Short mmCIF file of C-alpha atoms in Angstrom, two decimals:
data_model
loop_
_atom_site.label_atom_id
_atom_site.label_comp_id
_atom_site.label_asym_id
_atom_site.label_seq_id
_atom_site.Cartn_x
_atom_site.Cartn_y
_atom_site.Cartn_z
CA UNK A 1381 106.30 100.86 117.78
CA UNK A 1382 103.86 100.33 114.88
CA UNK A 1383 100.02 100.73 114.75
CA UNK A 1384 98.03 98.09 112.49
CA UNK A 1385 94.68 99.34 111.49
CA UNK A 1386 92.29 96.48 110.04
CA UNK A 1387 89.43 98.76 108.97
CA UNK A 1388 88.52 97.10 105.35
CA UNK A 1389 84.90 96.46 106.44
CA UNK A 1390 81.92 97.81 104.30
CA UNK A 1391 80.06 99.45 107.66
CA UNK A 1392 76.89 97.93 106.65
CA UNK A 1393 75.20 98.06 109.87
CA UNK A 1394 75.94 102.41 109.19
CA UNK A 1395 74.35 102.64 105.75
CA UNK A 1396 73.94 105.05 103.98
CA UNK A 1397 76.40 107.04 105.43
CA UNK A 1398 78.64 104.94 104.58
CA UNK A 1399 78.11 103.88 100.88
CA UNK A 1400 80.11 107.15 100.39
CA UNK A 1401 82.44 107.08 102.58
CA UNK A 1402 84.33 104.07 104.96
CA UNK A 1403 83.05 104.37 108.46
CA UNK A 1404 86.41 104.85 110.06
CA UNK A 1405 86.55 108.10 108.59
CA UNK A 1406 83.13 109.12 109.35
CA UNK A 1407 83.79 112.13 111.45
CA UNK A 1408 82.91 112.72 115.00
CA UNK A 1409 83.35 115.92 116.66
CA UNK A 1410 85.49 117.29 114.01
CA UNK A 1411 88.02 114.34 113.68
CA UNK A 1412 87.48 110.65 112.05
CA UNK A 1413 86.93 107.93 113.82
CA UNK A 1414 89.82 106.10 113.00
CA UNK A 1415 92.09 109.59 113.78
CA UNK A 1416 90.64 109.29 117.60
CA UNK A 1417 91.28 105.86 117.24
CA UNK A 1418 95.14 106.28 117.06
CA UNK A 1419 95.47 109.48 118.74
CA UNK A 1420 94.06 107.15 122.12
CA UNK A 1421 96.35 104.79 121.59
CA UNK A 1422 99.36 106.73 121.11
CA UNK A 1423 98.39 108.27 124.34
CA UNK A 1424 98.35 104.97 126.00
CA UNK A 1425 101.39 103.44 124.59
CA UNK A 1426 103.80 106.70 125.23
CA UNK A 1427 106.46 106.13 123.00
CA UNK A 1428 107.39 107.05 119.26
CA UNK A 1429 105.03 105.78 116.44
CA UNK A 1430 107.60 104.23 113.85
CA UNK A 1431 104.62 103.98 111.00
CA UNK A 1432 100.64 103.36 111.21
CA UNK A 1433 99.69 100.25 108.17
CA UNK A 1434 95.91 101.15 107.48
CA UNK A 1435 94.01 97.88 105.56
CA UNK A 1436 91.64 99.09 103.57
CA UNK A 1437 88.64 97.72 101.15
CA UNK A 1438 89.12 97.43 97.71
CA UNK A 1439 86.02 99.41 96.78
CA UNK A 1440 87.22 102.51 98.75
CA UNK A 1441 86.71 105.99 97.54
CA UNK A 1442 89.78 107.15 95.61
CA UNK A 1443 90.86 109.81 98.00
CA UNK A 1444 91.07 107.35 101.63
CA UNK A 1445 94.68 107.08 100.80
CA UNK A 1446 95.30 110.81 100.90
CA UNK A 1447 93.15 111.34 103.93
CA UNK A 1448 94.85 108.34 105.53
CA UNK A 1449 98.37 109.36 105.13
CA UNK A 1450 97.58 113.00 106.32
CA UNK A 1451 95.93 110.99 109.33
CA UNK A 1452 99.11 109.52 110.21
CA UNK A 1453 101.14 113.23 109.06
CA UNK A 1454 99.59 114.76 111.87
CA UNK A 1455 100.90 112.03 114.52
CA UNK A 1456 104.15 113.36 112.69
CA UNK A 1457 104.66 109.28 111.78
CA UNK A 1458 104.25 107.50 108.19
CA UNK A 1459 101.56 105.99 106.81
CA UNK A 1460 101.37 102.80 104.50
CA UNK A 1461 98.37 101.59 103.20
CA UNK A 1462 97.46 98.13 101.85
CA UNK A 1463 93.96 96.42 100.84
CA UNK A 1464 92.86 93.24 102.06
CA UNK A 1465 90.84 92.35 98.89
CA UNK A 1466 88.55 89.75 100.30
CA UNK A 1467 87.42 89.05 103.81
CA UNK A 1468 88.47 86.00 105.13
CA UNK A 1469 88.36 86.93 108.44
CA UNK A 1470 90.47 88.84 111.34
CA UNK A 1471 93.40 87.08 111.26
CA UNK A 1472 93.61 87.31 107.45
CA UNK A 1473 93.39 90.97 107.46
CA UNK A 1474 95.90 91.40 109.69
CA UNK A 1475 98.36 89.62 107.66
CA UNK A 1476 97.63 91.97 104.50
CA UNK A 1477 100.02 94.15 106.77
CA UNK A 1478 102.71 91.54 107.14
CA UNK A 1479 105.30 93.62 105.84
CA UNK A 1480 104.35 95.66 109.46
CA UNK A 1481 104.51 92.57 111.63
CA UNK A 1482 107.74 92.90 112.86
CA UNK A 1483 108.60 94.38 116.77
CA UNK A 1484 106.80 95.91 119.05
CA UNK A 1485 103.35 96.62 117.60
CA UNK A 1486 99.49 97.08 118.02
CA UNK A 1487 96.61 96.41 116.58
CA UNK A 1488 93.46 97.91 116.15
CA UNK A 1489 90.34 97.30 114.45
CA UNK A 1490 88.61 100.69 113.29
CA UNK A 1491 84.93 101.01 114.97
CA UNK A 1492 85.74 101.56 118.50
CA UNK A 1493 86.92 104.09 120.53
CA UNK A 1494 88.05 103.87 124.35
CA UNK A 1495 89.31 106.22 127.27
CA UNK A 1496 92.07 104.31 129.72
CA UNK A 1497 94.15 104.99 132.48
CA UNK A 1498 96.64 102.37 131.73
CA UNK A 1499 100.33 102.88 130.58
CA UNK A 1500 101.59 99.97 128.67
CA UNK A 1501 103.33 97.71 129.72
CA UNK A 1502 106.07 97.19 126.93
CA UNK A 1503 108.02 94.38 128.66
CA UNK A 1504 104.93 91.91 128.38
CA UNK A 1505 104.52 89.24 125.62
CA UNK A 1506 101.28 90.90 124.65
CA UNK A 1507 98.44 92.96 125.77
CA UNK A 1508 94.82 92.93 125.39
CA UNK A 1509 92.30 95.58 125.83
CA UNK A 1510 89.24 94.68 127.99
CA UNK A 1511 86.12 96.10 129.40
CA UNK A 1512 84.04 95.01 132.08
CA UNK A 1513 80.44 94.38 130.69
CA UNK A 1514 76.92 93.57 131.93
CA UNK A 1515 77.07 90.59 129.61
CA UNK A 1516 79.64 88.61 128.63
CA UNK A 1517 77.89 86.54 126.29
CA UNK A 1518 77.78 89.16 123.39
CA UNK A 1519 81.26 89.07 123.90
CA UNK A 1520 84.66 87.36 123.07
CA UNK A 1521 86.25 87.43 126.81
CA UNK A 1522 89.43 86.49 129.09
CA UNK A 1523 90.02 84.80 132.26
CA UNK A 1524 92.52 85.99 134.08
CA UNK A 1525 95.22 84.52 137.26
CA UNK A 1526 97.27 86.74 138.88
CA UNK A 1527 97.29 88.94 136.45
CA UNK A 1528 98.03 86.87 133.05
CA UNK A 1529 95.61 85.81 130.54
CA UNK A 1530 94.66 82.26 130.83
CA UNK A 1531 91.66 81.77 128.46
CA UNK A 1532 90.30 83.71 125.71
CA UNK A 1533 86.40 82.52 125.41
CA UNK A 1534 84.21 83.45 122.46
CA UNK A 1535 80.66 84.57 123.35
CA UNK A 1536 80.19 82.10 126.22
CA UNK A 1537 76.65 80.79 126.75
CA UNK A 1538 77.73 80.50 130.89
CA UNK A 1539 79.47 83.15 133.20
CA UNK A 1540 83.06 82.70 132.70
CA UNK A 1541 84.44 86.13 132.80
CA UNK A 1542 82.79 90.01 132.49
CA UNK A 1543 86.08 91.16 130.78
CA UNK A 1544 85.16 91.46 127.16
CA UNK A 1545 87.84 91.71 124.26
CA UNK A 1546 86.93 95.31 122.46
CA UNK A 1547 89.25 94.72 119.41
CA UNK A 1548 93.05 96.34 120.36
CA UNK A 1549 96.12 94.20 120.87
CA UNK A 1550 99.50 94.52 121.35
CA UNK A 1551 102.55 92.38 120.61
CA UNK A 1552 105.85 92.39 121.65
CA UNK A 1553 107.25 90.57 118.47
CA UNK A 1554 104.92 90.89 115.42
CA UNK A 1555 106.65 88.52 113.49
CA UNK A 1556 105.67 85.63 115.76
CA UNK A 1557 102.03 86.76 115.40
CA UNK A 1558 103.32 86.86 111.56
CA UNK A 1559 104.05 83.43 111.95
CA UNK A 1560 100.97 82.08 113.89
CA UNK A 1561 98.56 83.38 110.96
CA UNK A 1562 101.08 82.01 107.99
CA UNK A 1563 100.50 78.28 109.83
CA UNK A 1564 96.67 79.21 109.80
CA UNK A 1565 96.95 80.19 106.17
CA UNK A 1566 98.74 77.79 104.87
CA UNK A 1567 96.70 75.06 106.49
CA UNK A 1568 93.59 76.30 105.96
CA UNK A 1569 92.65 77.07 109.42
CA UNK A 1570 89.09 78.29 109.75
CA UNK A 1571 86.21 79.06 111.93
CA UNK A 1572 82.80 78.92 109.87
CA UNK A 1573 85.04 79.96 106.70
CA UNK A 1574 87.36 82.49 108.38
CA UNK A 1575 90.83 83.13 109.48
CA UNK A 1576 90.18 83.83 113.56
CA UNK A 1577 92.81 86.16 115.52
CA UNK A 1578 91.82 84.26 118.46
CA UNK A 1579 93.22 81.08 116.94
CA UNK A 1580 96.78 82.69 116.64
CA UNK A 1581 96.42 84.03 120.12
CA UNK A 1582 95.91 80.81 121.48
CA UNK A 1583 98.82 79.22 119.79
CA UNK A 1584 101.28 82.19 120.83
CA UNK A 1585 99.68 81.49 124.32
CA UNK A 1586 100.05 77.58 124.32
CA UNK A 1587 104.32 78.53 123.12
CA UNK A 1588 104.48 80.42 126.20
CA UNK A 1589 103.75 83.62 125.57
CA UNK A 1590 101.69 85.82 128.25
CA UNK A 1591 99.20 88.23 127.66
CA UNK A 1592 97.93 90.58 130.26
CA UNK A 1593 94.81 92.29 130.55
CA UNK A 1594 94.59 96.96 129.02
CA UNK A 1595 91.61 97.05 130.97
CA UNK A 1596 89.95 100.47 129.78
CA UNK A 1597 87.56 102.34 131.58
CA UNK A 1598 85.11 103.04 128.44
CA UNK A 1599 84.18 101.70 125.47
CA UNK A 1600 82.49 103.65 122.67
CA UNK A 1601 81.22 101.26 119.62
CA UNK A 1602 80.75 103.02 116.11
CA UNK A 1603 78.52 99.96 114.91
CA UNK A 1604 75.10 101.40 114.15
CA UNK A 1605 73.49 104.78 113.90
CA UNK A 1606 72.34 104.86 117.43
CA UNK A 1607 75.50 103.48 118.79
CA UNK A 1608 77.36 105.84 116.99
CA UNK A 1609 75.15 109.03 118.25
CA UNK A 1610 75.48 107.76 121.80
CA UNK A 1611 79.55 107.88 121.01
CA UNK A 1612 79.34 111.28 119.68
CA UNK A 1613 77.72 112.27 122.94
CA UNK A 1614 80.48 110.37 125.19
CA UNK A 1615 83.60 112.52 123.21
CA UNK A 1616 81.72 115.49 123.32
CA UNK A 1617 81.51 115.34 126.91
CA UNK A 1618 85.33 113.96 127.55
CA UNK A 1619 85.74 117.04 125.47
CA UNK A 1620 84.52 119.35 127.74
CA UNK A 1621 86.00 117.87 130.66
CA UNK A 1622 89.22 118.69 129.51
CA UNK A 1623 88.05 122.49 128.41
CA UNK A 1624 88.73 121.34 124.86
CA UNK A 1625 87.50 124.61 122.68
CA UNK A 1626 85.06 122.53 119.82
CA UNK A 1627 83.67 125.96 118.35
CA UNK A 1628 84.97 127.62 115.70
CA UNK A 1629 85.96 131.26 116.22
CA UNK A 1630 84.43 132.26 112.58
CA UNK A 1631 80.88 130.96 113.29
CA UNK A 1632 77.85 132.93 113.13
CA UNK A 1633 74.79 133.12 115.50
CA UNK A 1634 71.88 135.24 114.34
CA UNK A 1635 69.36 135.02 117.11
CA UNK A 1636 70.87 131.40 118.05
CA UNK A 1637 72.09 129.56 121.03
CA UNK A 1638 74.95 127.05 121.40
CA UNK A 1639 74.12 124.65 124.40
CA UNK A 1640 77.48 122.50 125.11
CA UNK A 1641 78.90 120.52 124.65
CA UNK A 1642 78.48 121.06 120.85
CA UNK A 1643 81.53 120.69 118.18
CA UNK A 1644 80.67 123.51 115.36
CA UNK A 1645 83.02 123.73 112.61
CA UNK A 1646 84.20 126.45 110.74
CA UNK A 1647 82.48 128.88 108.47
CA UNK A 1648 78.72 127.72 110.32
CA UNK A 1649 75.97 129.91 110.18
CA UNK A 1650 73.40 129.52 112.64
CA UNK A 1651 70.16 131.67 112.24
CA UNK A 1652 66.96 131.89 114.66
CA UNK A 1653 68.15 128.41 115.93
CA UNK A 1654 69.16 125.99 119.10
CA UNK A 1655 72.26 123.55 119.17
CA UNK A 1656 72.51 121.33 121.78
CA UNK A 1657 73.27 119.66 123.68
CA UNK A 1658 75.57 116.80 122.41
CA UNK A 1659 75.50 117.81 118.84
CA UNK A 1660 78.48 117.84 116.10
CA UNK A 1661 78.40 120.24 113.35
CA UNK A 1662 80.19 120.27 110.25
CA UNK A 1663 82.02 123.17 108.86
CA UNK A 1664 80.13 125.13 106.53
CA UNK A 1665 76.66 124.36 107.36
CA UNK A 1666 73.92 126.77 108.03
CA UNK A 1667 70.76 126.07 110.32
CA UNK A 1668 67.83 128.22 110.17
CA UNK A 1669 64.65 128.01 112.41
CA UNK A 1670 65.46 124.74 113.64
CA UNK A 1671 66.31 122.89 117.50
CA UNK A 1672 69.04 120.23 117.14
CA UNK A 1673 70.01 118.02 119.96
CA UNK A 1674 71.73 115.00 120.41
CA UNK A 1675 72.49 114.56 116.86
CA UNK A 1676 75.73 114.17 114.48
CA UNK A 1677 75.64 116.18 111.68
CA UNK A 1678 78.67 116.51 108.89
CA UNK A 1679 80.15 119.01 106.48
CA UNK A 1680 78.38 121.55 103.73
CA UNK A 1681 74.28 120.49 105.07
CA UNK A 1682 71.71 122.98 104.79
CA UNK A 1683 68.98 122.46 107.34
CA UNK A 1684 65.48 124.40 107.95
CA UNK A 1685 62.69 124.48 109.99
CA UNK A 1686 63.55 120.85 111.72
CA UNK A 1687 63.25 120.14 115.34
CA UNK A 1688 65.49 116.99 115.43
CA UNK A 1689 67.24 114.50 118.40
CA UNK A 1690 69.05 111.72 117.66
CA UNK A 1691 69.67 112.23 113.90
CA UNK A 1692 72.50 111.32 112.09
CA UNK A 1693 72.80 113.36 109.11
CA UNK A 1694 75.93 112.88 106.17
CA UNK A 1695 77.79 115.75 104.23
CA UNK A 1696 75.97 118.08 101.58
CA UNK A 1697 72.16 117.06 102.53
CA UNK A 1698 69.48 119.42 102.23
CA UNK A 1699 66.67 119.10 105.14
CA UNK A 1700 63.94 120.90 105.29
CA UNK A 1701 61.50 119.58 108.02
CA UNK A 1702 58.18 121.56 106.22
CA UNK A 1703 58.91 118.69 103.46
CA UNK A 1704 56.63 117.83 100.64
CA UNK A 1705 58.43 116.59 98.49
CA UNK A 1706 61.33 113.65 99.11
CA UNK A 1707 64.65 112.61 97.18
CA UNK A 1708 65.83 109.83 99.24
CA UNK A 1709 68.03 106.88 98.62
CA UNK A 1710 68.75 103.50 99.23
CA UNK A 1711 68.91 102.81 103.10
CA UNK A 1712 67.83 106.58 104.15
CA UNK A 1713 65.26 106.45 107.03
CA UNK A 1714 62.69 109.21 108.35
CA UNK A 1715 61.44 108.41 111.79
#
């Protein structure tokens, strides 16, 4: 089985965190998003990984590679990484990994995370990952009978299904998904200027193939800053459900409280403060004088006298809520 990662996007609905750094690998409770991402699925699928093809930007940092390919080290699987240097779409970015399309395989695009009680089925044509939503018509979504896949729908104005698409697929063959994108390609099949996935889906589907319905119990987006927050929240709280330890043994509290579920990394220092709940940490921080809840903070920030809630903070900022004085750049925000 291989993993196909799409995740060249620029995350501008996330800026600034991430003009420094691509939003799949914006961490969340210690791990990035995109390492969740594949450590769900390999849970789902329950088999051995074979290789995991990120598709990257072309204006990534120079060290997503490395950080990539130790991603897929610790799934004890390779990594290959290739970059989709324009976007043209979903179904063109997939085929930057084309090299990848070839047997069983999934794919995944890089802001979402889910929680299922599924097992794949490996003997189906394909699989698609649904959740039931309030409404549909934010949504691409399927119709289903007895069980297969009939329709795939794209934001409908009218009911037609609450089962919305949240971005993972899996194929039996990649290389006739391989093949369903080349005809696209090479015949300059678009919707409003882009290569569409669901355009090869319905092709495989009108050949024969059936699809059946990964329906997922939740859904965690990683599109915006309050989005995101509200994710950190949901793993935080699947973490302590299963009695995950998320605090490091070598942090220090000086007249501070931890209220879980918090993730604190390593070498923290806490002074005269209040984490929590719901609030991820970065390793070496320190926090004096401050109350933090609900909030997802990464690596090396100093923080003082702040009472915050529903901040997202990036690595090596200095905060000091007493402030008279501002350095601030492009995109920041002070509510």
């Amino acid at each position: 089985m291989k993993i196909i990662i799409p995740m060249a996007g620029i995350g501008s609905r996330l800026k600034p965190h991430t003009l420094t750094i691509p939003k799949p690998l914006t961490k969340i409770a210690g791990k990035p998003i995109v390492q969740r991402l594949v450590e769900d699925i390999a849970g789902v699928l329950n088999q051995k990984i074979e290789e995991v093809c990120f598709i990257i930007g072309p204006n990534f940092p120079k060290d997503t590679e490395e950080r990539l390919n130790n991603i897929a080290k610790s799934l004890d699987t390779k990594g290959i990484i290739v970059v989709q240097k324009e976007a043209l779409g979903t179904a063109h970015a997939i085929y930057q990994a084309k090299q990848s399309l070839q047997g069983p395989c999934v794919v995944a695009f890089a802001d979402t995370l889910f929680k299922a009680n599924f097992t794949l089925n490996a003997e189906a044509d394909g699989a698609i990952w649904v959740k039931k939503v309030a409404d549909p018509s934010a949504y691409g979504v399927i119709k289903l009978k007895g069980g297969v896949i009939t329709d795939f729908i794209e934001k409908p104005i009218e009911f037609v299904s609450d089962l919305a698409i949240i971005g993972i697929y899996y194929f039996k063959k990649g290389e006739d998904l391989r093949t369903e994108i080349a005809y696209l390609l090479d015949n300059n099949i678009t919707e409003n200027g882009e290569f569409q996935l669901t355009n090869a889906l319905e092709s495989l589907k009108q050949k024969g193939a059936k699809f059946v319905p990964g329906e997922v119990s939740d859904w965690m987006d990683c599109g915006n800053k309050a989005i995101t927050i509200k994710t950190n929240t949901s793993v935080l709280q699947y973490a302590l459900k299963d009695k995950e330890n998320l605090v490091a043994k070598n942090v220090i509290l000086e007249n501070a409280k931890i209220i879980e579920p918090c993730y604190i990394g390593d070498n923290v220092v806490l002074k005269n403060s209040t984490i929590g709940p719901n609030v991820s940490l970065g390793m070496n921080s320190v926090i004096t004088n401050s109350k933090i809840n609900n909030s997802l903070i990464q690596e090396e920030v100093t923080i003082n006298n702040a009472d915050l809630t529903d901040s997202m903070i990036g690595n090596k900022v200095s905060f000091n809520g007493e402030f008279t004085s501002v350095s601030i750049g492009d995109f920041s925000v002070l509510e």
